[in-house]
Amino acid sequence: LKDEALAQIGAAQEVRQLQEVKVKYLGKKGPITEVLRGMGALPAEERPKVGQLANEIRRQIEEELEARIRELEQKQLEEKLQQEKVDVTLPGRPVREGTTHPLNGVIEQIEDIFLGMGFKIAEGPEVESDYYNFEALNLPKNHPARDMQDSFYITEEILLRTHTSPVQVRTMEAMKGQVPVKIICPGKVFRRDTDDATHSHQFMQIEGLYVDEGVSMSDLKGILLQFAREMFGQNQQIRLRPSFFPFTEPSAEVDISCILCGGTGCRVCKHSGWIEILGSGMVHPWVLERAGYDPNKYTGFAFGMGVERIAMLKYGIDDIRHFYTNDGRFLSQFGRI
Ligand code: PHE
């Protein structure tokens, strides 16, 4: 019996098997328990001998079991350590890092330039009321200039904003007549255009507004020249051309000279001479008054530029759709701007 048990202990490869051996030989229904239980039937002089022998066998089996369990556990531990060994000399796998979207990068650059000139950043809703998008900007219903901006209407009175200019009015109203009002507002705008290489039904604009006593057209020109130089190189020139917007008077379109310095050095653009980058002007007295500023006391300038256009000029991008299609080969070229 003892030999049989010890042989099984030796052959066991898992702790679980040893548990079974233990139950089989030492358990309540095992042979040793049975012998001890049956002692009463033995002659008195044989009892101590049989008892001693049975206990001795039990002790030996228990010892062997424990020794084998320890041995197996040790082996398991070693195997586990072997499997989980880390080779610290292996080169690591590179982690793929995201890059800045070029539009976000350019917005941040523009924000930095204007923050440096004392502007604050304002925001406004993308779903806008007819009042802020048109009415308060001197574009009454039936005004022909509304045709210039074919709009996405949600209801008769609510639409997706067609420009960031409504934020001019919202900011002035919120400032309640205090000066200076000196903000830029980046944001999405929407127009019912057919998408092609240079048009998109959704794009980004940055609005600028500066209202105070004695703000003049030359302030506008100075600020925009500084902006053009920081954005496209220190030799940059700008040109103001007369234009028309119902909410500015006088109005001007602003061109930059055609040597554009961007992320990859300087390029001469395809067309000769000048290239248009934004619309601007002196805030119309009617708009100031409607927004709570006395036009006899205060003057202001405003401008609005398309972010995609600036980014395309700066980085030599030839199709606006690249910004929206999320092709990693395009996006990864900009790194962390
Ligand atoms: N809102 C005009 C546009 O979308 C741009 C503009 C802004 C013009 C501010 C003048 C003043 O074209």
Short mmCIF file of C-alpha atoms and ligand atoms in Angstrom, two decimals, residues 149 162-165 168 191 205 207-208 245 247-248 251-252 278-281 302-305, ligand 1:
data_model
loop_
_atom_site.label_atom_id
_atom_site.label_comp_id
_atom_site.label_asym_id
_atom_site.label_seq_id
_atom_site.Cartn_x
_atom_site.Cartn_y
_atom_site.Cartn_z
CA GLN A 149 -24.34 84.06 -49.90
CA THR A 162 -22.56 82.02 -43.79
CA HIS A 163 -19.70 84.00 -42.24
CA THR A 164 -18.21 84.73 -38.81
CA SER A 165 -19.37 88.39 -38.94
CA GLN A 168 -19.00 91.05 -34.32
CA ARG A 191 -22.50 78.12 -47.92
CA GLN A 205 -13.07 81.82 -41.28
CA GLU A 207 -13.13 87.33 -38.06
CA GLY A 208 -11.41 90.36 -36.58
CA PHE A 245 -19.78 94.87 -47.85
CA PHE A 247 -21.62 96.09 -42.87
CA THR A 248 -18.45 98.09 -43.55
CA SER A 251 -14.74 98.41 -47.52
CA ALA A 252 -11.55 96.93 -48.87
CA LEU A 278 -9.44 88.75 -46.99
CA GLY A 279 -12.32 91.21 -46.89
CA SER A 280 -12.32 94.17 -44.51
CA GLY A 281 -13.46 97.69 -43.80
CA ALA A 302 -13.37 94.54 -39.11
CA PHE A 303 -11.97 91.87 -41.36
CA GLY A 304 -12.73 88.27 -42.29
CA MET A 305 -10.38 85.75 -43.85
N1 PHE B 1 -17.96 88.48 -43.79
C1 PHE B 1 -17.28 88.78 -45.04
C2 PHE B 1 -17.29 87.52 -45.89
O1 PHE B 1 -17.63 86.50 -45.44
C3 PHE B 1 -15.85 89.20 -44.80
C4 PHE B 1 -15.75 90.48 -44.03
C5 PHE B 1 -15.62 90.47 -42.66
C6 PHE B 1 -15.75 91.69 -44.68
C7 PHE B 1 -15.49 91.65 -41.95
C8 PHE B 1 -15.65 92.86 -43.99
C9 PHE B 1 -15.52 92.85 -42.63
O2 PHE B 1 -16.94 87.56 -47.04
#
